[in-house]
């Protein structure tokens, strides 16, 4: 199996069996709605941040396989991380999606999300892959403001 095939399988697995789909409620939960302007699909990301940590993270919404897989990978990876670590993962992901090369340790940090590397070659799909991460960026910024 080629690396591309493996990445395709990882993406499909997350898209078909998304981790962390659902809703969070409570005073300490930030809900961020974001729309992909190019297609109209949207995501609502729920983040519970306590004691400097992403204690829980869930999402709802509709979108293509890339957007759903990306949200699933992100939520799976960031639950339980402290905010600095979550921001670092987000920055590395956005760097990869913009087509920049990553060093090995950065690829390891991204876990399954490295499977979305190829999206960088398809500018029309970049917004699909970054939708959840942009929502996270807002959630973290809202929290610290
Ligand atoms: Fe709408 Fe990808 S086509 S999020």
PDB file of C-alpha atoms and ligand atoms in Angstrom:
ATOM      1  CA  UNK A   1       0.000   0.000   0.000  1.00  0.00           C
ATOM      2  CA  UNK A   2       1.388   3.408  -0.935  1.00  0.00           C
ATOM      3  CA  UNK A   3       1.578   6.243   1.549  1.00  0.00           C
ATOM      4  CA  UNK A   4      -1.123   8.080  -0.432  1.00  0.00           C
ATOM      5  CA  UNK A   5      -3.454   5.072  -0.088  1.00  0.00           C
ATOM      6  CA  UNK A   6      -2.744   4.892   3.622  1.00  0.00           C
ATOM      7  CA  UNK A   7      -3.479   8.591   4.048  1.00  0.00           C
ATOM      8  CA  UNK A   8      -6.691   8.198   2.029  1.00  0.00           C
ATOM      9  CA  UNK A   9      -7.795   5.384   4.363  1.00  0.00           C
ATOM     10  CA  UNK A  10      -7.047   7.438   7.453  1.00  0.00           C
ATOM     11  CA  UNK A  11      -9.075  10.366   6.061  1.00  0.00           C
ATOM     12  CA  UNK A  12     -12.015   8.114   5.140  1.00  0.00           C
ATOM     13  CA  UNK A  13     -11.981   6.428   8.532  1.00  0.00           C
ATOM     14  CA  UNK A  14     -12.226   9.775  10.329  1.00  0.00           C
ATOM     15  CA  UNK A  15     -14.867  11.073   7.891  1.00  0.00           C
ATOM     16  CA  UNK A  16     -17.043   7.974   8.249  1.00  0.00           C
ATOM     17  CA  UNK A  17     -16.484   7.469  11.978  1.00  0.00           C
ATOM     18  CA  UNK A  18     -15.816  10.954  13.298  1.00  0.00           C
ATOM     19  CA  UNK A  19     -14.416  11.132  16.815  1.00  0.00           C
ATOM     20  CA  UNK A  20     -15.885  13.679  19.162  1.00  0.00           C
ATOM     21  CA  UNK A  21     -19.018  14.498  17.173  1.00  0.00           C
ATOM     22  CA  UNK A  22     -21.588  16.058  19.466  1.00  0.00           C
ATOM     23  CA  UNK A  23     -22.479  19.034  21.595  1.00  0.00           C
ATOM     24  CA  UNK A  24     -21.091  20.405  24.863  1.00  0.00           C
ATOM     25  CA  UNK A  25     -23.029  22.690  27.133  1.00  0.00           C
ATOM     26  CA  UNK A  26     -22.282  24.703  30.232  1.00  0.00           C
ATOM     27  CA  UNK A  27     -21.065  28.144  31.228  1.00  0.00           C
ATOM     28  CA  UNK A  28     -17.478  27.188  30.605  1.00  0.00           C
ATOM     29  CA  UNK A  29     -18.066  26.040  27.013  1.00  0.00           C
ATOM     30  CA  UNK A  30     -17.236  28.219  24.007  1.00  0.00           C
ATOM     31  CA  UNK A  31     -19.296  27.481  20.899  1.00  0.00           C
ATOM     32  CA  UNK A  32     -17.871  28.767  17.639  1.00  0.00           C
ATOM     33  CA  UNK A  33     -19.866  28.691  14.398  1.00  0.00           C
ATOM     34  CA  UNK A  34     -17.882  28.972  11.221  1.00  0.00           C
ATOM     35  CA  UNK A  35     -18.936  28.739   7.619  1.00  0.00           C
ATOM     36  CA  UNK A  36     -16.828  27.823   4.653  1.00  0.00           C
ATOM     37  CA  UNK A  37     -17.674  30.735   2.336  1.00  0.00           C
ATOM     38  CA  UNK A  38     -16.791  28.777  -0.798  1.00  0.00           C
ATOM     39  CA  UNK A  39     -19.423  26.054  -0.320  1.00  0.00           C
ATOM     40  CA  UNK A  40     -21.702  27.172   2.520  1.00  0.00           C
ATOM     41  CA  UNK A  41     -20.878  24.186   4.742  1.00  0.00           C
ATOM     42  CA  UNK A  42     -20.440  24.945   8.396  1.00  0.00           C
ATOM     43  CA  UNK A  43     -19.066  23.663  11.654  1.00  0.00           C
ATOM     44  CA  UNK A  44     -19.945  24.382  15.250  1.00  0.00           C
ATOM     45  CA  UNK A  45     -17.034  23.670  17.524  1.00  0.00           C
ATOM     46  CA  UNK A  46     -17.537  23.329  21.270  1.00  0.00           C
ATOM     47  CA  UNK A  47     -14.493  23.767  23.488  1.00  0.00           C
ATOM     48  CA  UNK A  48     -14.321  23.513  27.253  1.00  0.00           C
ATOM     49  CA  UNK A  49     -11.168  25.174  28.534  1.00  0.00           C
ATOM     50  CA  UNK A  50     -10.354  24.894  32.218  1.00  0.00           C
ATOM     51  CA  UNK A  51      -7.101  25.322  34.116  1.00  0.00           C
ATOM     52  CA  UNK A  52      -5.256  26.199  30.907  1.00  0.00           C
ATOM     53  CA  UNK A  53      -6.292  22.929  29.269  1.00  0.00           C
ATOM     54  CA  UNK A  54      -8.636  21.837  26.499  1.00  0.00           C
ATOM     55  CA  UNK A  55     -10.698  19.646  28.797  1.00  0.00           C
ATOM     56  CA  UNK A  56     -13.192  18.641  26.130  1.00  0.00           C
ATOM     57  CA  UNK A  57     -13.873  19.348  22.487  1.00  0.00           C
ATOM     58  CA  UNK A  58     -16.764  18.319  20.219  1.00  0.00           C
ATOM     59  CA  UNK A  59     -18.185  19.404  16.912  1.00  0.00           C
ATOM     60  CA  UNK A  60     -21.329  19.315  14.812  1.00  0.00           C
ATOM     61  CA  UNK A  61     -22.052  20.545  11.310  1.00  0.00           C
ATOM     62  CA  UNK A  62     -22.052  19.442   7.728  1.00  0.00           C
ATOM     63  CA  UNK A  63     -19.318  19.306   5.181  1.00  0.00           C
ATOM     64  CA  UNK A  64     -17.233  17.217   2.829  1.00  0.00           C
ATOM     65  CA  UNK A  65     -15.068  14.300   3.914  1.00  0.00           C
ATOM     66  CA  UNK A  66     -11.991  16.511   4.207  1.00  0.00           C
ATOM     67  CA  UNK A  67     -13.688  18.974   6.554  1.00  0.00           C
ATOM     68  CA  UNK A  68     -15.231  16.251   8.701  1.00  0.00           C
ATOM     69  CA  UNK A  69     -12.039  14.213   8.851  1.00  0.00           C
ATOM     70  CA  UNK A  70     -10.016  17.278   9.737  1.00  0.00           C
ATOM     71  CA  UNK A  71     -12.383  18.213  12.590  1.00  0.00           C
ATOM     72  CA  UNK A  72     -12.317  14.633  13.878  1.00  0.00           C
ATOM     73  CA  UNK A  73      -8.513  14.433  13.778  1.00  0.00           C
ATOM     74  CA  UNK A  74      -8.191  17.770  15.512  1.00  0.00           C
ATOM     75  CA  UNK A  75     -10.639  16.969  18.298  1.00  0.00           C
ATOM     76  CA  UNK A  76      -9.116  13.547  18.834  1.00  0.00           C
ATOM     77  CA  UNK A  77      -5.655  15.005  19.163  1.00  0.00           C
ATOM     78  CA  UNK A  78      -6.324  18.096  21.245  1.00  0.00           C
ATOM     79  CA  UNK A  79      -8.559  16.785  24.010  1.00  0.00           C
ATOM     80  CA  UNK A  80      -6.592  16.987  27.251  1.00  0.00           C
ATOM     81  CA  UNK A  81      -3.788  19.145  25.821  1.00  0.00           C
ATOM     82  CA  UNK A  82      -2.806  22.408  27.408  1.00  0.00           C
ATOM     83  CA  UNK A  83      -3.528  25.551  25.414  1.00  0.00           C
ATOM     84  CA  UNK A  84       0.089  26.175  24.420  1.00  0.00           C
ATOM     85  CA  UNK A  85       0.391  22.641  23.048  1.00  0.00           C
ATOM     86  CA  UNK A  86      -2.955  22.951  21.227  1.00  0.00           C
ATOM     87  CA  UNK A  87      -1.828  26.220  19.636  1.00  0.00           C
ATOM     88  CA  UNK A  88       1.423  24.654  18.557  1.00  0.00           C
ATOM     89  CA  UNK A  89      -0.407  21.737  16.895  1.00  0.00           C
ATOM     90  CA  UNK A  90      -2.738  24.217  15.168  1.00  0.00           C
ATOM     91  CA  UNK A  91       0.193  26.316  13.894  1.00  0.00           C
ATOM     92  CA  UNK A  92       1.969  23.226  12.538  1.00  0.00           C
ATOM     93  CA  UNK A  93      -1.221  22.049  10.833  1.00  0.00           C
ATOM     94  CA  UNK A  94      -1.794  25.430   9.160  1.00  0.00           C
ATOM     95  CA  UNK A  95       1.850  25.534   8.075  1.00  0.00           C
ATOM     96  CA  UNK A  96       1.484  22.089   6.451  1.00  0.00           C
ATOM     97  CA  UNK A  97      -1.773  22.995   4.723  1.00  0.00           C
ATOM     98  CA  UNK A  98      -0.154  26.120   3.289  1.00  0.00           C
ATOM     99  CA  UNK A  99       2.333  23.808   1.590  1.00  0.00           C
ATOM    100  CA  UNK A 100       5.370  24.274   3.823  1.00  0.00           C
ATOM    101  CA  UNK A 101       7.617  21.311   4.553  1.00  0.00           C
ATOM    102  CA  UNK A 102       7.539  19.929   8.083  1.00  0.00           C
ATOM    103  CA  UNK A 103      10.400  18.417  10.018  1.00  0.00           C
ATOM    104  CA  UNK A 104       9.889  14.888  11.350  1.00  0.00           C
ATOM    105  CA  UNK A 105       9.045  15.996  14.882  1.00  0.00           C
ATOM    106  CA  UNK A 106       6.334  18.317  13.517  1.00  0.00           C
ATOM    107  CA  UNK A 107       4.818  15.471  11.478  1.00  0.00           C
ATOM    108  CA  UNK A 108       4.803  13.295  14.591  1.00  0.00           C
ATOM    109  CA  UNK A 109       3.077  16.064  16.542  1.00  0.00           C
ATOM    110  CA  UNK A 110       0.259  16.128  13.975  1.00  0.00           C
ATOM    111  CA  UNK A 111      -0.585  12.439  14.350  1.00  0.00           C
ATOM    112  CA  UNK A 112      -3.356  11.342  11.951  1.00  0.00           C
ATOM    113  CA  UNK A 113      -3.778  14.899  10.664  1.00  0.00           C
ATOM    114  CA  UNK A 114      -0.590  14.506   8.639  1.00  0.00           C
ATOM    115  CA  UNK A 115      -2.760  12.452   6.255  1.00  0.00           C
ATOM    116  CA  UNK A 116      -4.218  15.772   5.036  1.00  0.00           C
ATOM    117  CA  UNK A 117      -0.825  16.945   3.775  1.00  0.00           C
ATOM    118  CA  UNK A 118      -1.832  16.425   0.127  1.00  0.00           C
ATOM    119  CA  UNK A 119      -4.638  18.988   0.455  1.00  0.00           C
ATOM    120  CA  UNK A 120      -1.981  21.713   0.107  1.00  0.00           C
ATOM    121  CA  UNK A 121      -1.880  20.897  -3.619  1.00  0.00           C
ATOM    122  CA  UNK A 122      -5.597  21.655  -4.030  1.00  0.00           C
ATOM    123  CA  UNK A 123      -6.164  25.305  -3.120  1.00  0.00           C
ATOM    124  CA  UNK A 124      -9.944  24.938  -3.464  1.00  0.00           C
ATOM    125  CA  UNK A 125      -9.956  22.372  -0.631  1.00  0.00           C
ATOM    126  CA  UNK A 126      -7.713  24.224   1.801  1.00  0.00           C
ATOM    127  CA  UNK A 127     -10.684  25.991   3.421  1.00  0.00           C
ATOM    128  CA  UNK A 128     -12.343  22.595   3.946  1.00  0.00           C
ATOM    129  CA  UNK A 129      -9.298  21.309   5.819  1.00  0.00           C
ATOM    130  CA  UNK A 130      -8.803  24.448   7.906  1.00  0.00           C
ATOM    131  CA  UNK A 131     -12.427  25.133   8.907  1.00  0.00           C
ATOM    132  CA  UNK A 132     -12.279  23.328  12.263  1.00  0.00           C
ATOM    133  CA  UNK A 133      -8.815  24.684  13.037  1.00  0.00           C
ATOM    134  CA  UNK A 134      -9.914  28.269  12.391  1.00  0.00           C
ATOM    135  CA  UNK A 135     -12.826  27.678  14.748  1.00  0.00           C
ATOM    136  CA  UNK A 136     -10.382  26.395  17.346  1.00  0.00           C
ATOM    137  CA  UNK A 137      -8.216  29.470  16.827  1.00  0.00           C
ATOM    138  CA  UNK A 138     -11.249  31.640  17.629  1.00  0.00           C
ATOM    139  CA  UNK A 139     -12.160  29.542  20.659  1.00  0.00           C
ATOM    140  CA  UNK A 140      -8.699  29.880  22.128  1.00  0.00           C
ATOM    141  CA  UNK A 141      -8.531  33.607  21.360  1.00  0.00           C
ATOM    142  CA  UNK A 142     -11.989  34.164  22.875  1.00  0.00           C
ATOM    143  CA  UNK A 143     -10.866  32.332  25.939  1.00  0.00           C
ATOM    144  CA  UNK A 144      -7.754  34.418  26.500  1.00  0.00           C
ATOM    145  CA  UNK A 145      -9.454  37.753  25.768  1.00  0.00           C
TER     146      UNK A 145
HETATM  147 FE1  LIG B   1     -17.786  22.314   1.931  1.00  0.00          FE
HETATM  148 FE2  LIG B   1     -15.511  20.996   1.950  1.00  0.00          FE
HETATM  149  S1  LIG B   1     -16.858  21.280   0.260  1.00  0.00           S
HETATM  150  S2  LIG B   1     -16.428  22.032   3.595  1.00  0.00           S
END
